[in-house]
Amino acid sequence: VPLIEAGLLNSHEIIQLLKKYINPMLDARVDYIVLGCSHYPYLIPQLEKLIPPNITIIDSGAAVAQQTKTLLEEHNLVNTGNSTPVLQFFTNAESDTLQLLLRDHTDRIVIEETKF
């Protein structure tokens, strides 16, 4: 996680770390790899280079998002407006690092540094 938060997604160190964890799974002939951390989807491109195409990567974030939507609907908290949302992120890390990770969405986000 610290390497991901530092934006070192393509570093030699992170590739070696991925291999360390992925190789035993490959040796066990797994069919699926479930990503169990909100940081791990950033590593999907690297994982896809390390695993054969017959192994499915499951991003648990989609299930979390669906459950969040369900809860918002149950409590009548869904925003049905048509305006473009502003996404606010709070971080206790350097905001530049978060900005790097969210670079594809920078037109819609506000990042505030805070100490937790």
Short mmCIF file of C-alpha atoms in Angstrom, two decimals:
data_model
loop_
_atom_site.label_atom_id
_atom_site.label_comp_id
_atom_site.label_asym_id
_atom_site.label_seq_id
_atom_site.Cartn_x
_atom_site.Cartn_y
_atom_site.Cartn_z
CA VAL A 1 0.00 0.00 0.00
CA PRO A 2 2.77 2.54 0.75
CA LEU A 3 4.23 2.06 -2.73
CA ILE A 4 0.82 2.60 -4.31
CA GLU A 5 0.23 5.70 -2.20
CA ALA A 6 3.65 6.98 -3.26
CA GLY A 7 2.56 6.63 -6.89
CA LEU A 8 5.24 4.02 -7.65
CA LEU A 9 2.88 1.85 -9.67
CA ASN A 10 5.42 0.82 -12.31
CA SER A 11 8.49 0.62 -10.10
CA HIS A 12 10.80 -2.40 -10.08
CA GLU A 13 10.08 -2.76 -6.36
CA ILE A 14 6.32 -3.05 -6.81
CA ILE A 15 6.67 -5.52 -9.70
CA GLN A 16 8.93 -7.71 -7.55
CA LEU A 17 6.45 -7.51 -4.67
CA LEU A 18 3.58 -8.49 -6.97
CA LYS A 19 5.56 -11.46 -8.28
CA LYS A 20 6.28 -12.56 -4.70
CA TYR A 21 2.55 -12.73 -3.95
CA ILE A 22 1.27 -13.80 -7.37
CA ASN A 23 3.68 -16.66 -8.09
CA PRO A 24 2.36 -18.95 -5.30
CA MET A 25 -1.15 -18.37 -6.64
CA LEU A 26 -0.01 -19.25 -10.15
CA ASP A 27 1.70 -22.38 -8.80
CA ALA A 28 -1.59 -23.32 -7.11
CA ARG A 29 -3.36 -22.88 -10.47
CA VAL A 30 -5.98 -20.43 -9.21
CA ASP A 31 -8.83 -19.37 -11.47
CA TYR A 32 -9.56 -16.05 -9.77
CA ILE A 33 -7.67 -13.34 -7.91
CA VAL A 34 -9.89 -11.18 -5.70
CA LEU A 35 -8.60 -7.71 -4.91
CA GLY A 36 -9.46 -7.09 -1.27
CA CYS A 37 -8.14 -3.56 -0.78
CA SER A 38 -9.25 -0.24 -2.21
CA HIS A 39 -5.66 0.42 -3.35
CA TYR A 40 -5.23 -2.74 -5.41
CA PRO A 41 -7.25 -1.75 -8.51
CA TYR A 42 -4.42 0.68 -9.32
CA LEU A 43 -2.29 -2.43 -9.89
CA ILE A 44 -4.61 -4.17 -12.37
CA PRO A 45 -2.49 -3.20 -15.42
CA GLN A 46 0.62 -4.62 -13.74
CA LEU A 47 -1.24 -7.76 -12.62
CA GLU A 48 -2.55 -8.36 -16.13
CA LYS A 49 1.05 -8.47 -17.36
CA LEU A 50 2.00 -11.06 -14.73
CA ILE A 51 -0.91 -13.49 -14.93
CA PRO A 52 -2.23 -15.57 -17.81
CA PRO A 53 -5.45 -14.37 -19.47
CA ASN A 54 -7.45 -17.35 -18.18
CA ILE A 55 -7.21 -16.01 -14.60
CA THR A 56 -9.97 -13.55 -13.73
CA ILE A 57 -9.23 -10.52 -11.57
CA ILE A 58 -12.17 -9.57 -9.36
CA ASP A 59 -12.22 -6.00 -8.06
CA SER A 60 -14.22 -5.99 -4.83
CA GLY A 61 -14.72 -2.24 -5.21
CA ALA A 62 -17.65 -2.84 -7.57
CA ALA A 63 -19.44 -4.87 -4.88
CA VAL A 64 -18.74 -2.18 -2.28
CA ALA A 65 -20.09 0.50 -4.64
CA GLN A 66 -23.25 -1.55 -5.30
CA GLN A 67 -23.83 -2.05 -1.58
CA THR A 68 -23.32 1.68 -0.98
CA LYS A 69 -25.89 2.45 -3.68
CA THR A 70 -28.33 -0.02 -2.13
CA LEU A 71 -27.97 1.59 1.31
CA LEU A 72 -28.40 5.09 -0.11
CA GLU A 73 -31.57 3.98 -1.91
CA GLU A 74 -32.94 2.25 1.20
CA HIS A 75 -32.50 5.44 3.21
CA ASN A 76 -33.70 7.74 0.41
CA LEU A 77 -30.32 9.50 0.22
CA VAL A 78 -29.62 9.16 -3.51
CA ASN A 79 -28.88 12.47 -5.20
CA THR A 80 -31.05 12.55 -8.32
CA GLY A 81 -29.93 15.98 -9.51
CA ASN A 82 -28.48 16.54 -12.96
CA SER A 83 -25.56 18.73 -11.94
CA THR A 84 -21.99 17.51 -12.32
CA PRO A 85 -20.79 16.31 -8.92
CA VAL A 86 -17.74 17.65 -7.16
CA LEU A 87 -15.80 14.80 -5.61
CA GLN A 88 -14.05 15.65 -2.35
CA PHE A 89 -11.16 13.56 -1.08
CA PHE A 90 -9.56 13.96 2.31
CA THR A 91 -6.07 12.61 2.82
CA ASN A 92 -3.46 12.55 5.52
CA ALA A 93 -0.83 11.88 2.86
CA GLU A 94 0.66 14.46 0.54
CA SER A 95 -2.06 15.82 -1.72
CA ASP A 96 0.30 15.63 -4.71
CA THR A 97 0.37 11.85 -4.35
CA LEU A 98 -3.41 11.57 -4.35
CA GLN A 99 -3.55 13.99 -7.28
CA LEU A 100 -1.23 11.66 -9.21
CA LEU A 101 -3.41 8.63 -8.50
CA LEU A 102 -6.57 10.50 -9.52
CA ARG A 103 -5.04 12.27 -12.53
CA ASP A 104 -7.74 11.05 -14.93
CA HIS A 105 -10.45 12.79 -12.89
CA THR A 106 -8.75 16.05 -11.91
CA ASP A 107 -11.38 18.27 -13.49
CA ARG A 108 -13.99 17.16 -10.94
CA ILE A 109 -12.15 16.71 -7.67
CA VAL A 110 -11.20 18.70 -4.64
CA ILE A 111 -8.42 17.35 -2.46
CA GLU A 112 -7.90 18.60 1.07
CA GLU A 113 -4.99 17.58 3.26
CA THR A 114 -5.85 16.94 6.87
CA LYS A 115 -4.29 15.10 9.79
CA PHE A 116 -6.35 12.21 11.15
#
